[in-house]
mmCIF file of C-alpha atoms in Angstrom:
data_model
loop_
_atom_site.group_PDB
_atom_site.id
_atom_site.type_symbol
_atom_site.label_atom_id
_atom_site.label_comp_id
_atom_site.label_asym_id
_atom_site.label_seq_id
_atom_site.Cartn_x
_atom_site.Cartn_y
_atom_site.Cartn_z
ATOM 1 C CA UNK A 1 72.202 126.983 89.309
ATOM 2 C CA UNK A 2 70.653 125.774 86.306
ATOM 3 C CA UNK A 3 72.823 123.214 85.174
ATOM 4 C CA UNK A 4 71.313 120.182 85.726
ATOM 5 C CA UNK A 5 68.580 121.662 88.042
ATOM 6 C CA UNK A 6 68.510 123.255 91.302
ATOM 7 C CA UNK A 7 68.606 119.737 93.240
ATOM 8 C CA UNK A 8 71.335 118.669 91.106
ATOM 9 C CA UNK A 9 73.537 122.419 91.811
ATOM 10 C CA UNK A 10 76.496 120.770 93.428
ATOM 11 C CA UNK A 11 76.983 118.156 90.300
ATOM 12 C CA UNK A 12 76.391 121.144 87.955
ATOM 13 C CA UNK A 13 79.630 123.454 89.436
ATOM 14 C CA UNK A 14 81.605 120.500 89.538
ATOM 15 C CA UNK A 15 80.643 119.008 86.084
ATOM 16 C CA UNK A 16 82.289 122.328 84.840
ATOM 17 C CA UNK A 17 85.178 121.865 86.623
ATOM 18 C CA UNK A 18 85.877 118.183 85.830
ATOM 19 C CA UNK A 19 85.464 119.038 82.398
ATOM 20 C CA UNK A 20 87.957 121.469 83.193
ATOM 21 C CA UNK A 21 90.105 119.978 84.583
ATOM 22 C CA UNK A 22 90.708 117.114 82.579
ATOM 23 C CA UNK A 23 90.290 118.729 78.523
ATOM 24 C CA UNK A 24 86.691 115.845 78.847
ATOM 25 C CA UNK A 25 84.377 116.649 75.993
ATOM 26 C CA UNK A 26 80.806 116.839 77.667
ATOM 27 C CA UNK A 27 79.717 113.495 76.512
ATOM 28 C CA UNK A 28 82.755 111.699 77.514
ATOM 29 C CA UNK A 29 82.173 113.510 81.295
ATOM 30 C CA UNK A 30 78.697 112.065 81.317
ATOM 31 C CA UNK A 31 79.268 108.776 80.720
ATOM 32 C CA UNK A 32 82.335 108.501 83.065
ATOM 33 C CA UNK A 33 81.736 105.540 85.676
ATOM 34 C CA UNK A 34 83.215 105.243 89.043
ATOM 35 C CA UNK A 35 85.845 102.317 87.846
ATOM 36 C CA UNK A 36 86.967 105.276 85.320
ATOM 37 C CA UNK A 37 88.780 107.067 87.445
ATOM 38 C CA UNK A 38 92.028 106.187 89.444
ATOM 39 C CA UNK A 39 92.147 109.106 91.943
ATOM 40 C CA UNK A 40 95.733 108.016 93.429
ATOM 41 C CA UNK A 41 97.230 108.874 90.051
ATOM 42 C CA UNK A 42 94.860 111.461 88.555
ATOM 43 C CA UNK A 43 94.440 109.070 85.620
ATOM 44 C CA UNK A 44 90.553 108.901 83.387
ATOM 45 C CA UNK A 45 90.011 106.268 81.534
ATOM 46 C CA UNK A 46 87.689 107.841 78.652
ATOM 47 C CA UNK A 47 86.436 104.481 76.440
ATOM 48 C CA UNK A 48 83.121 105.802 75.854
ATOM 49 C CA UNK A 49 80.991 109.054 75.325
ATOM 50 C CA UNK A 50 76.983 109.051 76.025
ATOM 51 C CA UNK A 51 75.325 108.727 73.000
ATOM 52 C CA UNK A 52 73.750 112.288 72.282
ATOM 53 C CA UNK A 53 71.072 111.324 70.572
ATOM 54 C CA UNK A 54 70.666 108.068 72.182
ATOM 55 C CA UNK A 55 68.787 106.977 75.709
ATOM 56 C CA UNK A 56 70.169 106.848 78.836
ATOM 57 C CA UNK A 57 72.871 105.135 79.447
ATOM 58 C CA UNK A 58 73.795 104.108 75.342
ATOM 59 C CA UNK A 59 77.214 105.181 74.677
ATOM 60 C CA UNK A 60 79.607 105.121 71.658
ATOM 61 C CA UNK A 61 82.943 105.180 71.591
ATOM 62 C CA UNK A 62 85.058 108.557 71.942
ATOM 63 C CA UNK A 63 85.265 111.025 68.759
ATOM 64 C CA UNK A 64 87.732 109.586 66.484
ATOM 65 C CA UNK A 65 86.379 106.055 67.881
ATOM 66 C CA UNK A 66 89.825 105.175 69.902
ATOM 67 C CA UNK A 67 90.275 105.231 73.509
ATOM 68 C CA UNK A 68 92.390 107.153 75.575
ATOM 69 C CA UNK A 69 93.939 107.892 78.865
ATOM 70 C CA UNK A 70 94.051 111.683 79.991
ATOM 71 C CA UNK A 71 94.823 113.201 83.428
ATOM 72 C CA UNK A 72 92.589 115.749 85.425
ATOM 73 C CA UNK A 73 95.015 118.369 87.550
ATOM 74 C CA UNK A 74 95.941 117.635 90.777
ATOM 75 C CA UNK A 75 94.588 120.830 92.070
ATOM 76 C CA UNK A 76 91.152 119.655 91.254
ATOM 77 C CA UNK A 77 91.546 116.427 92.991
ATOM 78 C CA UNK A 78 88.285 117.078 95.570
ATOM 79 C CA UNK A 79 86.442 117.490 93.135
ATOM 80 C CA UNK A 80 86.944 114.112 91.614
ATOM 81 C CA UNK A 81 87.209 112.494 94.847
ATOM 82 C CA UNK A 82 83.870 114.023 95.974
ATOM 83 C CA UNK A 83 81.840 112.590 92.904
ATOM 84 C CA UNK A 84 83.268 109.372 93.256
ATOM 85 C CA UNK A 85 81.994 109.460 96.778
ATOM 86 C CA UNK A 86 78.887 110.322 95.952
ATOM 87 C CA UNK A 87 78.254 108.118 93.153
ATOM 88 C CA UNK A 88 79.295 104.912 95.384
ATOM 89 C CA UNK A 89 77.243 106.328 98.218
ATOM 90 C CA UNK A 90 74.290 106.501 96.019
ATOM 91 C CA UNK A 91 74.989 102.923 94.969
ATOM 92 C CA UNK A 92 75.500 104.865 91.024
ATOM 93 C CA UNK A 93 77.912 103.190 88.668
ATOM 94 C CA UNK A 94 77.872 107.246 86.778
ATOM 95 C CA UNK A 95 79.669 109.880 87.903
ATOM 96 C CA UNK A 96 76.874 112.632 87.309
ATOM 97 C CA UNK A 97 73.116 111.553 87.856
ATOM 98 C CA UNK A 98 70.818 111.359 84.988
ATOM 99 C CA UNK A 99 68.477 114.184 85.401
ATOM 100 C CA UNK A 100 64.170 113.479 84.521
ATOM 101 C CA UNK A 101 64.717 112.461 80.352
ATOM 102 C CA UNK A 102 66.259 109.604 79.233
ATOM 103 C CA UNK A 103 65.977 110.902 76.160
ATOM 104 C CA UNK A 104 68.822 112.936 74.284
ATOM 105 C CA UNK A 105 70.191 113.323 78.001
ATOM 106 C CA UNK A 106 73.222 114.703 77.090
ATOM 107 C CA UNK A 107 71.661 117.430 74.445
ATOM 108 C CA UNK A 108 69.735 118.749 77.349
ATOM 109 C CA UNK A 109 72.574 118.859 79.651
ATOM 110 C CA UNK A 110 74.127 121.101 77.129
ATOM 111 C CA UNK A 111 70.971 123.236 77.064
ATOM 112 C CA UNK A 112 71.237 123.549 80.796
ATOM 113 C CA UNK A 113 75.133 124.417 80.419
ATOM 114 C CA UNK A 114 74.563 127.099 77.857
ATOM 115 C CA UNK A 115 71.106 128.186 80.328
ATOM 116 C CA UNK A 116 73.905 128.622 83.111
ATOM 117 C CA UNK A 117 76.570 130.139 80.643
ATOM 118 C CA UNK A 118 74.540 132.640 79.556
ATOM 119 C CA UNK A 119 72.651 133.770 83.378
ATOM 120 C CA UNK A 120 76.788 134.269 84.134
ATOM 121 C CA UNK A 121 76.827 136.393 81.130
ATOM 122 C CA UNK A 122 79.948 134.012 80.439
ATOM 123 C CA UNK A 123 80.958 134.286 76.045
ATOM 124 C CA UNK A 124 81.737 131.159 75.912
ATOM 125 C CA UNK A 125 80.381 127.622 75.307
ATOM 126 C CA UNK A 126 81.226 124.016 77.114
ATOM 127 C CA UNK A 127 83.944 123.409 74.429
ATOM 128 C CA UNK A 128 86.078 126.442 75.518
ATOM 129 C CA UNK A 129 86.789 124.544 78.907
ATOM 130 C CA UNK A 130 88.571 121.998 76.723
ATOM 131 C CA UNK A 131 90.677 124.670 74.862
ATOM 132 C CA UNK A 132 91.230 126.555 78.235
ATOM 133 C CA UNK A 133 92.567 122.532 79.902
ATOM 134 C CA UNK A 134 95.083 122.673 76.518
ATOM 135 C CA UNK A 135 96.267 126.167 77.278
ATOM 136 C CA UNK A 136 97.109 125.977 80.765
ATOM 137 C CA UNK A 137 98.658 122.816 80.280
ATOM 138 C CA UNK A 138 100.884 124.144 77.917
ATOM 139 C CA UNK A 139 101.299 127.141 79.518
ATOM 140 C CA UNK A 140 105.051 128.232 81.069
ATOM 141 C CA UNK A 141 104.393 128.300 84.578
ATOM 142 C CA UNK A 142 105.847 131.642 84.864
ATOM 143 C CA UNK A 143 102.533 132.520 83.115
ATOM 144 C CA UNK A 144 100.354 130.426 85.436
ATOM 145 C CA UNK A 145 99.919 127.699 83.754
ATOM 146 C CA UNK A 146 101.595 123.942 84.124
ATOM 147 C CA UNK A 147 104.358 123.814 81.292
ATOM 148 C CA UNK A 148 103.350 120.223 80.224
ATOM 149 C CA UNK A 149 104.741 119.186 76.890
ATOM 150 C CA UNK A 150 102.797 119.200 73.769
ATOM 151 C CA UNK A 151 103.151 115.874 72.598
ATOM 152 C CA UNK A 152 101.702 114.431 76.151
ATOM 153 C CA UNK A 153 98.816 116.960 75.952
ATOM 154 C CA UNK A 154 97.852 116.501 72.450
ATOM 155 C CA UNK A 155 97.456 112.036 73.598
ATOM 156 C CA UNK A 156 95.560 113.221 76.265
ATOM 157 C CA UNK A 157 92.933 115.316 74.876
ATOM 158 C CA UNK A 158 92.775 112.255 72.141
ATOM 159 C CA UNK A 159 94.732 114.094 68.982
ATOM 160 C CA UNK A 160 95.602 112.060 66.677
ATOM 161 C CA UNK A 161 98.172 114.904 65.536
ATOM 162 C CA UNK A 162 100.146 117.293 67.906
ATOM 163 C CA UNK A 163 99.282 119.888 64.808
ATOM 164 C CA UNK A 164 95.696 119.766 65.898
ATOM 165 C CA UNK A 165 96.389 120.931 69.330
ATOM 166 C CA UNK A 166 98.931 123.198 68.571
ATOM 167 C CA UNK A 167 96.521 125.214 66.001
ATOM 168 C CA UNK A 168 93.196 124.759 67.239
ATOM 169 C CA UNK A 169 93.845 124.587 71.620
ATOM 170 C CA UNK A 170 96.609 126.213 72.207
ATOM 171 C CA UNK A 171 95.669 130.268 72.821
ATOM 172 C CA UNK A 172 98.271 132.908 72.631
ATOM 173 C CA UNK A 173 98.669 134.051 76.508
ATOM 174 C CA UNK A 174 98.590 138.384 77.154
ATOM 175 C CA UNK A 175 101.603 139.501 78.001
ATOM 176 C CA UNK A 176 103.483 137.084 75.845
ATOM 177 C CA UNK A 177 105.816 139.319 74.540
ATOM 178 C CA UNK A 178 106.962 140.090 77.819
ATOM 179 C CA UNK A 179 107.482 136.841 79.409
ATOM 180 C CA UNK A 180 109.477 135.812 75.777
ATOM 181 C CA UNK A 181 111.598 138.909 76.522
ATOM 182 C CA UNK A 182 112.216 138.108 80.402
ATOM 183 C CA UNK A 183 113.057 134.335 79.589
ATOM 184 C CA UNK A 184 115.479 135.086 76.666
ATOM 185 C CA UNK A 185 117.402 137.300 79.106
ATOM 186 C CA UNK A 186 120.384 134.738 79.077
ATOM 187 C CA UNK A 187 122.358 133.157 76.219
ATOM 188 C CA UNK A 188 120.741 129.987 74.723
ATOM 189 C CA UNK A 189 122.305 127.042 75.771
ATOM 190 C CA UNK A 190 122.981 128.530 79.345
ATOM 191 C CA UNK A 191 121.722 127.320 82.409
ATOM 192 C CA UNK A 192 121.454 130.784 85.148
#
C-alpha cells in the first residue's frame, strides 16, 4: 500500500504487474505514455526511460540508448487496458501519475517499491520482476511458463546479445531434472 501512496494503491499493484508483465525496467514503466501502448496486439513501444535524476517528465533514452519493441502477456491485458483508461480519463498523456516531487521522481518511486517489498517481507528488489518476465517466457509450458524462444525474448527485453539473457535472466526452474527426464521419454527426432 505504500507504493506510490495510499491514494495512488491501485497504480502501485498494477505498476508491479506491468513491469511484470512486460520484462519494463522501472524507469522505462514510468515514462510510458498512452500512445505507447497498442493493446490489440500487446505491443510497448519503450523509446524513452524517466530520467532518474532528472525532473518530472525529462527522459533519456532506454539503457543501451536504442529503442525497442517488447510485448506484455496477454494474461495481463486488464491491467494495461485499465491504465490506459485511466490515464485518458484523467486527460494524462503518462501511464502512472507523478506522485508530490518532481524531483528524482523515479528514485523515490523505487524507495516506495522497496518500502512495499520489504512490509511483504518479499527478498527481492524491482529488477527481479524483469528476470522473473525472462524466465517464464522461456519457460516450457509444461513447467508453467510460455516457451517463447530466446532470440525473441532477448530483442524484447532490449539485449543486444542473446548471451546476456541466457546467463544473467534466465533461472534454472525446480524440478528441472524431472521435466528433462519426462520430455526425453521418446527418441529424438520423433514426433509421439
Amino acid at each position: 500500500r505504500t507504493l506510490i501512496g495510499a491514494e495512488h494503491h491501485e497504480h502501485g499493484a498494477r505498476f508491479f504487474r506491468v513491469c511484470f508483465s512486460s520484462g519494463l525496467r522501472l524507469c522505462e514503466a514510468l515514462a510510458l505514455t498512452v500512445d505507447d501502448v497498442d493493446l490489440a496486439t500487446g505491443k510497448v513501444r519503450v523509446e524513452r526511460q524517466l530520467d532518474r535524476y532528472g525532473v518530472w517528465p525529462d527522459t533519456k533514452p532506454p539503457k543501451g540508448g536504442r529503442s525497442r519493441v517488447t510485448l506484455f502477456w496477454a494474461a495481463y491485458r486488464q491491467d494495461w487496458e485499465s491504465l490506459v483508461a485511466d490515464a485518458r480519463a484523467a486527460g494524462r498523456e503518462h501511464l502512472f501519475p507523478l506522485h508530490r516531487s518532481k524531483t528524482k521522481f523515479a528514485d523515490r518511486v523505487g524507495v516506495f517499491a522497496n518500502e512495499a517489498r520489504e512490509a511483504a517481507g518479499w527478498a527481492w528488489s524491482h529488477h527481479w520482476l524483469r528476470h522473473a518476465y525472462a524466465s517464464y517466457s522461456l519457460a516450457p509450458v509444461s513447467a508453467g511458463g510460455y516457451g517463447l524462444d530466446l532470440a525473441s525474448v532477448s530483442q524484447r527485453l532490449g539485449h543486444r546479445k542473446v548471451s546476456v539473457t541466457q546467463d544473467r535472466y534466465v533461472e534454472r526452474l525446480p524440478g528441472a531434472d524431472v521435466l528433462a527426464f519426462t520430455a526425453t521419454q521418446r527418441r529424438p527426432g520423433r514426433v509421439r
